[in-house]
Amino acid sequence: MKETRVQKVLEAMEERAVPQMIISDPVAIFYLTGKWIHPGERMLALYLHVNGGHKLVINKLFPQEKDLGVDLIWYDDVEDAVEILSRHVDRNAVMGIDKTWPARFLLRLQELGGGSAFVNASSIVDDVRQIKDGEEQELMRISSRINDSVMEKVIPLVTKGMTEQELEQEVRRIYKEAGCEGVSFDPITSYGKNGADPHHAADGTRGKRGDSVVIDIGGFKDNYASDMTRTVFIGEVSDRAREIYEIVREANMRGIAAAKPGNRMCDVDLAARSYIEEKGYGQYFTHRTGHSIGLEDHEAGDVSSVNTDIIRPGQCFSVEPGIYLPDEEIGVRIEDLVLITEDGCEVLNHFTKDLIVVPQE
């Protein structure tokens, strides 16, 4: 078990009057134990109690060769896994459940009286995970450095006549070549009008001269995600597209400047959004400004107008304003990850944000 992380979770449980908790999310279990277990449809449950006696209830199909620092409770496919779990819980205390535990398990535990009441306790682990420890911070830096190098290799490919789907496949190959476990989300490689759709799925479109190309990519390195967006142009850039690009770049930098301890997450959103609104394009910035990131590309804690949480050192999140003009076939997004320090933030992406026009061969 990652004892420091477990202790932080237990302290948060006490603060919120949740004496016991079942954690089922394999990502959260990895965070707390250092072990990936992918159970499929079978039950996997890490049981924590503020007084100790933690258990990991696990199917015999997933033998563990190393000591995980927690008592293992085994079951097989013909046994009632929830009933076995229920033998180890405090039936007279509130039970916290995380958001990923399937209803078929939760309802069975309720039938068995496995707690005096049941509450959604996902935010306990989510809040602890938002603050990256020193080990995690370095892994995030390493992952983002690789992302810089991948972006450098991908951008010249936009003039090679590839379809969006072919370019996406090249992105996946380059991450593997760079030593990543894979991509951290489906790459976005959008030409021209498709770039005006913020989450366009790659299709058979090929780029043409003057197109903006939105490249939103990230990979997993040693389990930690990277994420970055750059927008480049094929052959030439119109004055109109250049204007949009420079507005988005300035909004990105203003958002980054607001990313510091003591500010709120909504302050970062406002810093980026208000500039785009000031320039007359507020209605064309159609998504939140960012999201937290770590073991998953999207973690709890978004950068939006409604998140009033105070920013704390150790948080890592994206700043990614955009302007999307479908009628003009222009889409621009610029995204960086920031790691919050004691007095500001460290930008994890170092690939240039200067406007790039990729020459056509």
Tab-separated table of C-alpha atoms in Angstrom:
chain	number	residue	atom	x	y	z
A	1	MET	CA	0.000	0.000	0.000
A	2	LYS	CA	1.080	3.571	-0.638
A	3	GLU	CA	0.865	4.407	3.051
A	4	THR	CA	1.087	8.191	2.752
A	5	ARG	CA	-1.718	8.261	0.201
A	6	VAL	CA	-3.837	5.828	2.209
A	7	GLN	CA	-3.372	7.944	5.327
A	8	LYS	CA	-4.575	11.059	3.503
A	9	VAL	CA	-7.690	9.191	2.404
A	10	LEU	CA	-8.332	7.974	5.960
A	11	GLU	CA	-7.934	11.506	7.324
A	12	ALA	CA	-10.418	12.803	4.746
A	13	MET	CA	-12.844	10.019	5.680
A	14	GLU	CA	-12.693	11.075	9.319
A	15	GLU	CA	-13.214	14.724	8.425
A	16	ARG	CA	-16.347	13.830	6.465
A	17	ALA	CA	-17.719	11.368	9.034
A	18	VAL	CA	-17.366	8.372	6.712
A	19	PRO	CA	-15.812	5.673	8.930
A	20	GLN	CA	-15.601	3.006	6.236
A	21	MET	CA	-15.430	2.998	2.476
A	22	ILE	CA	-15.435	0.638	-0.495
A	23	ILE	CA	-13.185	1.646	-3.403
A	24	SER	CA	-13.792	-0.232	-6.634
A	25	ASP	CA	-12.217	1.985	-9.309
A	26	PRO	CA	-9.116	0.138	-10.610
A	27	VAL	CA	-7.373	3.501	-11.125
A	28	ALA	CA	-7.928	4.498	-7.493
A	29	ILE	CA	-6.849	1.043	-6.319
A	30	PHE	CA	-3.636	1.398	-8.330
A	31	TYR	CA	-3.112	4.857	-6.802
A	32	LEU	CA	-3.362	3.405	-3.298
A	33	THR	CA	-1.664	0.022	-3.783
A	34	GLY	CA	0.678	0.449	-6.757
A	35	LYS	CA	-0.965	-2.543	-8.429
A	36	TRP	CA	-3.110	-2.577	-11.572
A	37	ILE	CA	-5.970	-5.073	-11.430
A	38	HIS	CA	-8.526	-5.093	-14.244
A	39	PRO	CA	-11.409	-7.281	-12.975
A	40	GLY	CA	-13.798	-6.960	-15.895
A	41	GLU	CA	-17.312	-7.819	-14.701
A	42	ARG	CA	-16.050	-9.449	-11.500
A	43	MET	CA	-16.134	-7.610	-8.193
A	44	LEU	CA	-12.982	-5.912	-6.953
A	45	ALA	CA	-13.292	-3.993	-3.693
A	46	LEU	CA	-10.715	-2.265	-1.519
A	47	TYR	CA	-12.295	-1.834	1.925
A	48	LEU	CA	-10.862	0.895	4.141
A	49	HIS	CA	-11.789	1.633	7.748
A	50	VAL	CA	-10.521	4.592	9.756
A	51	ASN	CA	-9.536	2.172	12.548
A	52	GLY	CA	-7.581	-0.134	10.233
A	53	GLY	CA	-8.284	-3.702	9.190
A	54	HIS	CA	-8.245	-2.850	5.490
A	55	LYS	CA	-9.153	-5.616	3.039
A	56	LEU	CA	-8.920	-6.200	-0.695
A	57	VAL	CA	-11.643	-8.553	-1.908
A	58	ILE	CA	-10.476	-10.107	-5.157
A	59	ASN	CA	-11.309	-12.996	-7.474
A	60	LYS	CA	-8.945	-15.977	-7.516
A	61	LEU	CA	-8.458	-15.386	-11.244
A	62	PHE	CA	-6.143	-12.496	-10.326
A	63	PRO	CA	-3.340	-14.039	-8.208
A	64	GLN	CA	-0.938	-11.554	-6.654
A	65	GLU	CA	2.733	-12.467	-6.568
A	66	LYS	CA	3.770	-9.556	-4.338
A	67	ASP	CA	2.605	-8.492	-0.912
A	68	LEU	CA	0.325	-5.495	-1.453
A	69	GLY	CA	0.387	-4.483	2.202
A	70	VAL	CA	-3.301	-5.249	2.696
A	71	ASP	CA	-5.176	-8.411	3.709
A	72	LEU	CA	-6.454	-10.248	0.639
A	73	ILE	CA	-9.878	-11.878	0.786
A	74	TRP	CA	-10.315	-14.356	-2.059
A	75	TYR	CA	-13.457	-15.630	-3.748
A	76	ASP	CA	-14.186	-17.678	-6.857
A	77	ASP	CA	-16.805	-17.510	-9.562
A	78	VAL	CA	-19.325	-19.740	-7.770
A	79	GLU	CA	-19.267	-17.725	-4.530
A	80	ASP	CA	-21.239	-14.633	-3.542
A	81	ALA	CA	-18.481	-12.022	-3.515
A	82	VAL	CA	-20.611	-9.343	-1.890
A	83	GLU	CA	-21.665	-11.678	0.910
A	84	ILE	CA	-18.005	-12.433	1.573
A	85	LEU	CA	-17.256	-8.709	1.651
A	86	SER	CA	-20.174	-8.111	4.017
A	87	ARG	CA	-18.552	-10.331	6.660
A	88	HIS	CA	-15.770	-7.779	7.085
A	89	VAL	CA	-17.681	-4.488	7.215
A	90	ASP	CA	-19.146	-2.572	10.143
A	91	ARG	CA	-22.891	-3.049	9.752
A	92	ASN	CA	-23.630	-0.301	12.285
A	93	ALA	CA	-21.663	2.465	10.575
A	94	VAL	CA	-22.098	4.643	7.492
A	95	MET	CA	-20.588	3.081	4.383
A	96	GLY	CA	-18.960	5.201	1.678
A	97	ILE	CA	-19.184	3.920	-1.894
A	98	ASP	CA	-17.272	5.193	-4.908
A	99	LYS	CA	-18.926	6.205	-8.169
A	100	THR	CA	-17.774	3.225	-10.216
A	101	TRP	CA	-19.189	0.379	-8.083
A	102	PRO	CA	-21.928	-1.316	-10.122
A	103	ALA	CA	-25.456	-1.169	-8.732
A	104	ARG	CA	-25.692	-4.972	-8.733
A	105	PHE	CA	-23.018	-5.070	-6.014
A	106	LEU	CA	-24.248	-2.051	-4.050
A	107	LEU	CA	-27.848	-3.278	-3.972
A	108	ARG	CA	-26.723	-6.696	-2.772
A	109	LEU	CA	-24.666	-5.135	0.047
A	110	GLN	CA	-27.682	-3.048	1.060
A	111	GLU	CA	-29.838	-6.201	1.133
A	112	LEU	CA	-27.284	-7.786	3.447
A	113	GLY	CA	-27.315	-4.780	5.769
A	114	GLY	CA	-23.679	-3.939	5.083
A	115	GLY	CA	-23.882	-0.499	6.673
A	116	SER	CA	-26.246	1.767	8.583
A	117	ALA	CA	-26.426	4.126	5.594
A	118	PHE	CA	-24.747	4.435	2.204
A	119	VAL	CA	-23.216	7.612	0.802
A	120	ASN	CA	-21.355	8.583	-2.364
A	121	ALA	CA	-17.806	9.057	-1.099
A	122	SER	CA	-16.035	9.348	-4.463
A	123	SER	CA	-14.899	12.887	-3.754
A	124	ILE	CA	-12.749	11.668	-0.863
A	125	VAL	CA	-10.292	9.796	-3.073
A	126	ASP	CA	-10.756	12.211	-5.974
A	127	ASP	CA	-9.749	15.191	-3.806
A	128	VAL	CA	-6.654	13.414	-2.496
A	129	ARG	CA	-5.646	12.452	-6.033
A	130	GLN	CA	-5.875	16.074	-7.179
A	131	ILE	CA	-2.747	16.929	-5.169
A	132	LYS	CA	0.148	15.217	-6.889
A	133	ASP	CA	3.012	14.118	-4.647
A	134	GLY	CA	6.645	14.537	-5.659
A	135	GLU	CA	6.826	11.194	-7.452
A	136	GLU	CA	3.706	11.955	-9.454
A	137	GLN	CA	4.869	15.453	-10.354
A	138	GLU	CA	8.069	14.114	-11.857
A	139	LEU	CA	6.166	11.461	-13.806
A	140	MET	CA	3.876	14.182	-15.176
A	141	ARG	CA	6.929	16.185	-16.296
A	142	ILE	CA	8.415	13.167	-18.042
A	143	SER	CA	5.146	12.340	-19.792
A	144	SER	CA	4.767	15.921	-21.018
A	145	ARG	CA	8.359	16.063	-22.285
A	146	ILE	CA	7.602	13.026	-24.412
A	147	ASN	CA	4.435	14.737	-25.616
A	148	ASP	CA	6.506	17.708	-26.779
A	149	SER	CA	8.673	15.372	-28.849
A	150	VAL	CA	5.654	13.575	-30.311
A	151	MET	CA	4.056	16.878	-31.331
A	152	GLU	CA	7.284	17.883	-33.062
A	153	LYS	CA	7.143	14.704	-35.150
A	154	VAL	CA	3.428	14.898	-35.918
A	155	ILE	CA	3.179	18.485	-37.188
A	156	PRO	CA	5.252	17.965	-40.392
A	157	LEU	CA	2.939	15.107	-41.352
A	158	VAL	CA	-0.067	17.402	-41.925
A	159	THR	CA	1.170	18.198	-45.455
A	160	LYS	CA	1.835	14.571	-46.440
A	161	GLY	CA	-1.631	14.036	-47.920
A	162	MET	CA	-2.832	11.767	-45.136
A	163	THR	CA	-6.472	11.535	-44.164
A	164	GLU	CA	-7.365	12.448	-40.592
A	165	GLN	CA	-7.674	8.742	-39.819
A	166	GLU	CA	-4.251	7.991	-41.284
A	167	LEU	CA	-2.718	10.853	-39.317
A	168	GLU	CA	-4.372	9.582	-36.136
A	169	GLN	CA	-2.837	6.154	-36.685
A	170	GLU	CA	0.567	7.764	-37.151
A	171	VAL	CA	0.095	9.567	-33.832
A	172	ARG	CA	-0.582	6.262	-32.099
A	173	ARG	CA	2.497	4.697	-33.703
A	174	ILE	CA	4.750	7.583	-32.666
A	175	TYR	CA	3.647	7.314	-29.026
A	176	LYS	CA	4.503	3.623	-28.999
A	177	GLU	CA	7.838	4.405	-30.629
A	178	ALA	CA	8.472	6.997	-27.919
A	179	GLY	CA	8.066	4.377	-25.184
A	180	CYS	CA	4.518	5.176	-24.100
A	181	GLU	CA	1.997	2.521	-23.112
A	182	GLY	CA	-0.392	4.111	-25.574
A	183	VAL	CA	-2.469	7.232	-26.119
A	184	SER	CA	-4.260	8.803	-23.153
A	185	PHE	CA	-7.339	9.536	-25.297
A	186	ASP	CA	-8.362	9.197	-28.933
A	187	PRO	CA	-6.173	11.705	-30.810
A	188	ILE	CA	-7.877	14.652	-32.477
A	189	THR	CA	-6.390	15.396	-35.913
A	190	SER	CA	-8.845	17.757	-37.571
A	191	TYR	CA	-8.402	19.612	-40.871
A	192	GLY	CA	-10.192	22.828	-41.817
A	193	LYS	CA	-13.915	22.809	-41.102
A	194	ASN	CA	-13.562	19.700	-38.932
A	195	GLY	CA	-11.335	21.677	-36.562
A	196	ALA	CA	-14.364	23.874	-35.844
A	197	ASP	CA	-15.912	20.808	-34.162
A	198	PRO	CA	-14.032	20.670	-30.805
A	199	HIS	CA	-14.290	16.869	-30.443
A	200	HIS	CA	-14.387	15.837	-34.083
A	201	ALA	CA	-13.707	12.138	-34.672
A	202	ALA	CA	-11.137	11.532	-37.384
A	203	ASP	CA	-12.568	10.651	-40.780
A	204	GLY	CA	-11.402	10.444	-44.384
A	205	THR	CA	-10.901	14.190	-44.826
A	206	ARG	CA	-7.560	15.333	-46.278
A	207	GLY	CA	-6.036	18.715	-45.576
A	208	LYS	CA	-5.836	21.460	-48.175
A	209	ARG	CA	-3.850	24.659	-48.511
A	210	GLY	CA	-4.893	27.278	-45.968
A	211	ASP	CA	-6.520	24.804	-43.581
A	212	SER	CA	-6.080	25.157	-39.847
A	213	VAL	CA	-5.203	21.787	-38.313
A	214	VAL	CA	-6.149	21.094	-34.693
A	215	ILE	CA	-3.826	18.487	-33.162
A	216	ASP	CA	-4.958	17.443	-29.665
A	217	ILE	CA	-2.840	14.528	-28.446
A	218	GLY	CA	-1.580	12.810	-25.320
A	219	GLY	CA	-0.015	9.563	-24.170
A	220	PHE	CA	0.511	7.401	-21.102
A	221	LYS	CA	4.075	7.075	-19.850
A	222	ASP	CA	4.562	4.993	-16.700
A	223	ASN	CA	0.793	5.269	-16.139
A	224	TYR	CA	0.670	9.092	-16.175
A	225	ALA	CA	-1.125	11.029	-18.901
A	226	SER	CA	-0.025	13.921	-21.059
A	227	ASP	CA	-2.295	16.207	-23.062
A	228	MET	CA	-1.517	19.111	-25.370
A	229	THR	CA	-3.164	20.897	-28.284
A	230	ARG	CA	-1.518	22.928	-30.998
A	231	THR	CA	-3.128	24.416	-34.103
A	232	VAL	CA	-1.038	24.800	-37.242
A	233	PHE	CA	-1.756	25.846	-40.836
A	234	ILE	CA	-1.094	24.178	-44.171
A	235	GLY	CA	0.869	26.226	-46.689
A	236	GLU	CA	-0.510	29.637	-45.758
A	237	VAL	CA	-2.639	31.392	-43.178
A	238	SER	CA	-5.286	34.010	-43.878
A	239	ASP	CA	-5.375	37.281	-41.977
A	240	ARG	CA	-8.660	36.166	-40.463
A	241	ALA	CA	-7.262	32.855	-39.212
A	242	ARG	CA	-4.156	34.621	-37.901
A	243	GLU	CA	-6.377	37.006	-35.921
A	244	ILE	CA	-8.272	34.094	-34.341
A	245	TYR	CA	-5.039	32.279	-33.556
A	246	GLU	CA	-3.513	35.234	-31.742
A	247	ILE	CA	-6.671	35.767	-29.672
A	248	VAL	CA	-6.655	32.139	-28.546
A	249	ARG	CA	-2.943	32.247	-27.746
A	250	GLU	CA	-3.402	35.341	-25.593
A	251	ALA	CA	-6.379	33.723	-23.832
A	252	ASN	CA	-4.254	30.658	-23.124
A	253	MET	CA	-1.500	32.780	-21.592
A	254	ARG	CA	-3.965	34.773	-19.500
A	255	GLY	CA	-5.466	31.572	-18.178
A	256	ILE	CA	-2.021	30.274	-17.267
A	257	ALA	CA	-1.203	33.530	-15.470
A	258	ALA	CA	-4.301	33.045	-13.292
A	259	ALA	CA	-3.334	29.470	-12.393
A	260	LYS	CA	-1.836	30.001	-8.942
A	261	PRO	CA	-2.576	29.107	-5.329
A	262	GLY	CA	-5.352	31.114	-3.721
A	263	ASN	CA	-7.195	31.747	-6.955
A	264	ARG	CA	-10.234	29.652	-7.801
A	265	MET	CA	-10.568	27.287	-10.724
A	266	CYS	CA	-13.297	29.565	-12.090
A	267	ASP	CA	-10.817	32.460	-12.044
A	268	VAL	CA	-8.665	30.605	-14.588
A	269	ASP	CA	-11.714	30.047	-16.777
A	270	LEU	CA	-12.690	33.703	-16.461
A	271	ALA	CA	-9.203	34.949	-17.345
A	272	ALA	CA	-9.244	33.045	-20.633
A	273	ARG	CA	-12.940	33.411	-21.427
A	274	SER	CA	-13.270	37.131	-20.689
A	275	TYR	CA	-10.517	37.959	-23.191
A	276	ILE	CA	-12.222	35.943	-25.925
A	277	GLU	CA	-15.518	37.630	-25.052
A	278	GLU	CA	-13.846	41.036	-25.123
A	279	LYS	CA	-12.732	40.303	-28.683
A	280	GLY	CA	-16.284	39.391	-29.680
A	281	TYR	CA	-15.973	35.602	-29.908
A	282	GLY	CA	-17.454	34.472	-26.586
A	283	GLN	CA	-20.208	32.449	-28.219
A	284	TYR	CA	-17.605	30.500	-30.196
A	285	PHE	CA	-15.728	29.288	-27.092
A	286	THR	CA	-18.091	26.431	-26.394
A	287	HIS	CA	-16.392	24.323	-23.696
A	288	ARG	CA	-14.818	24.712	-20.272
A	289	THR	CA	-11.259	25.984	-20.114
A	290	GLY	CA	-9.700	22.815	-18.730
A	291	HIS	CA	-9.682	19.622	-16.703
A	292	SER	CA	-7.525	17.957	-14.089
A	293	ILE	CA	-5.159	15.212	-15.228
A	294	GLY	CA	-2.898	12.533	-13.780
A	295	LEU	CA	-3.486	8.774	-13.875
A	296	GLU	CA	-6.424	9.623	-16.148
A	297	ASP	CA	-6.619	12.235	-18.858
A	298	HIS	CA	-9.764	13.683	-17.275
A	299	GLU	CA	-9.832	13.601	-13.478
A	300	ALA	CA	-12.071	15.280	-10.918
A	301	GLY	CA	-11.652	19.048	-10.713
A	302	ASP	CA	-12.477	20.987	-13.851
A	303	VAL	CA	-11.539	24.515	-14.904
A	304	SER	CA	-14.980	25.993	-15.465
A	305	SER	CA	-17.134	28.948	-14.540
A	306	VAL	CA	-18.963	26.954	-11.856
A	307	ASN	CA	-15.981	25.439	-10.026
A	308	THR	CA	-15.215	27.737	-7.107
A	309	ASP	CA	-12.646	25.411	-5.505
A	310	ILE	CA	-9.465	27.116	-4.354
A	311	ILE	CA	-6.359	26.179	-6.346
A	312	ARG	CA	-3.724	24.351	-4.271
A	313	PRO	CA	-0.058	23.464	-4.844
A	314	GLY	CA	0.307	20.040	-6.433
A	315	GLN	CA	-2.741	20.269	-8.664
A	316	CYS	CA	-2.262	19.637	-12.365
A	317	PHE	CA	-4.779	20.728	-14.980
A	318	SER	CA	-5.123	21.919	-18.558
A	319	VAL	CA	-5.672	25.434	-19.872
A	320	GLU	CA	-7.191	25.046	-23.336
A	321	PRO	CA	-9.277	27.895	-24.711
A	322	GLY	CA	-10.537	27.706	-28.282
A	323	ILE	CA	-12.542	29.527	-30.913
A	324	TYR	CA	-14.594	27.538	-33.422
A	325	LEU	CA	-16.119	29.147	-36.517
A	326	PRO	CA	-17.892	26.431	-38.564
A	327	ASP	CA	-19.191	28.826	-41.216
A	328	GLU	CA	-15.648	30.031	-41.896
A	329	GLU	CA	-14.083	26.566	-41.565
A	330	ILE	CA	-11.681	27.796	-38.874
A	331	GLY	CA	-10.988	26.083	-35.578
A	332	VAL	CA	-8.202	27.027	-33.167
A	333	ARG	CA	-7.394	25.517	-29.762
A	334	ILE	CA	-4.168	25.880	-27.773
A	335	GLU	CA	-3.692	23.709	-24.690
A	336	ASP	CA	-1.015	23.404	-22.041
A	337	LEU	CA	-0.819	21.536	-18.748
A	338	VAL	CA	0.072	23.485	-15.620
A	339	LEU	CA	1.425	22.095	-12.351
A	340	ILE	CA	0.611	24.382	-9.439
A	341	THR	CA	3.608	25.453	-7.346
A	342	GLU	CA	3.782	27.351	-4.054
A	343	ASP	CA	3.658	30.733	-5.773
A	344	GLY	CA	2.371	30.139	-9.304
A	345	CYS	CA	2.527	27.334	-11.799
A	346	GLU	CA	4.964	25.337	-13.898
A	347	VAL	CA	3.915	24.898	-17.524
A	348	LEU	CA	4.654	21.289	-18.425
A	349	ASN	CA	4.474	21.763	-22.200
A	350	HIS	CA	7.416	23.451	-23.880
A	351	PHE	CA	6.498	23.081	-27.536
A	352	THR	CA	6.205	26.522	-29.125
A	353	LYS	CA	2.892	28.373	-29.306
A	354	ASP	CA	4.155	30.640	-32.101
A	355	LEU	CA	1.968	30.388	-35.183
A	356	ILE	CA	3.296	27.648	-37.460
A	357	VAL	CA	2.647	27.429	-41.196
A	358	VAL	CA	3.762	24.017	-42.429
A	359	PRO	CA	5.236	24.318	-45.931
A	360	GLN	CA	3.662	22.220	-48.639
A	361	GLU	CA	6.048	20.068	-50.618
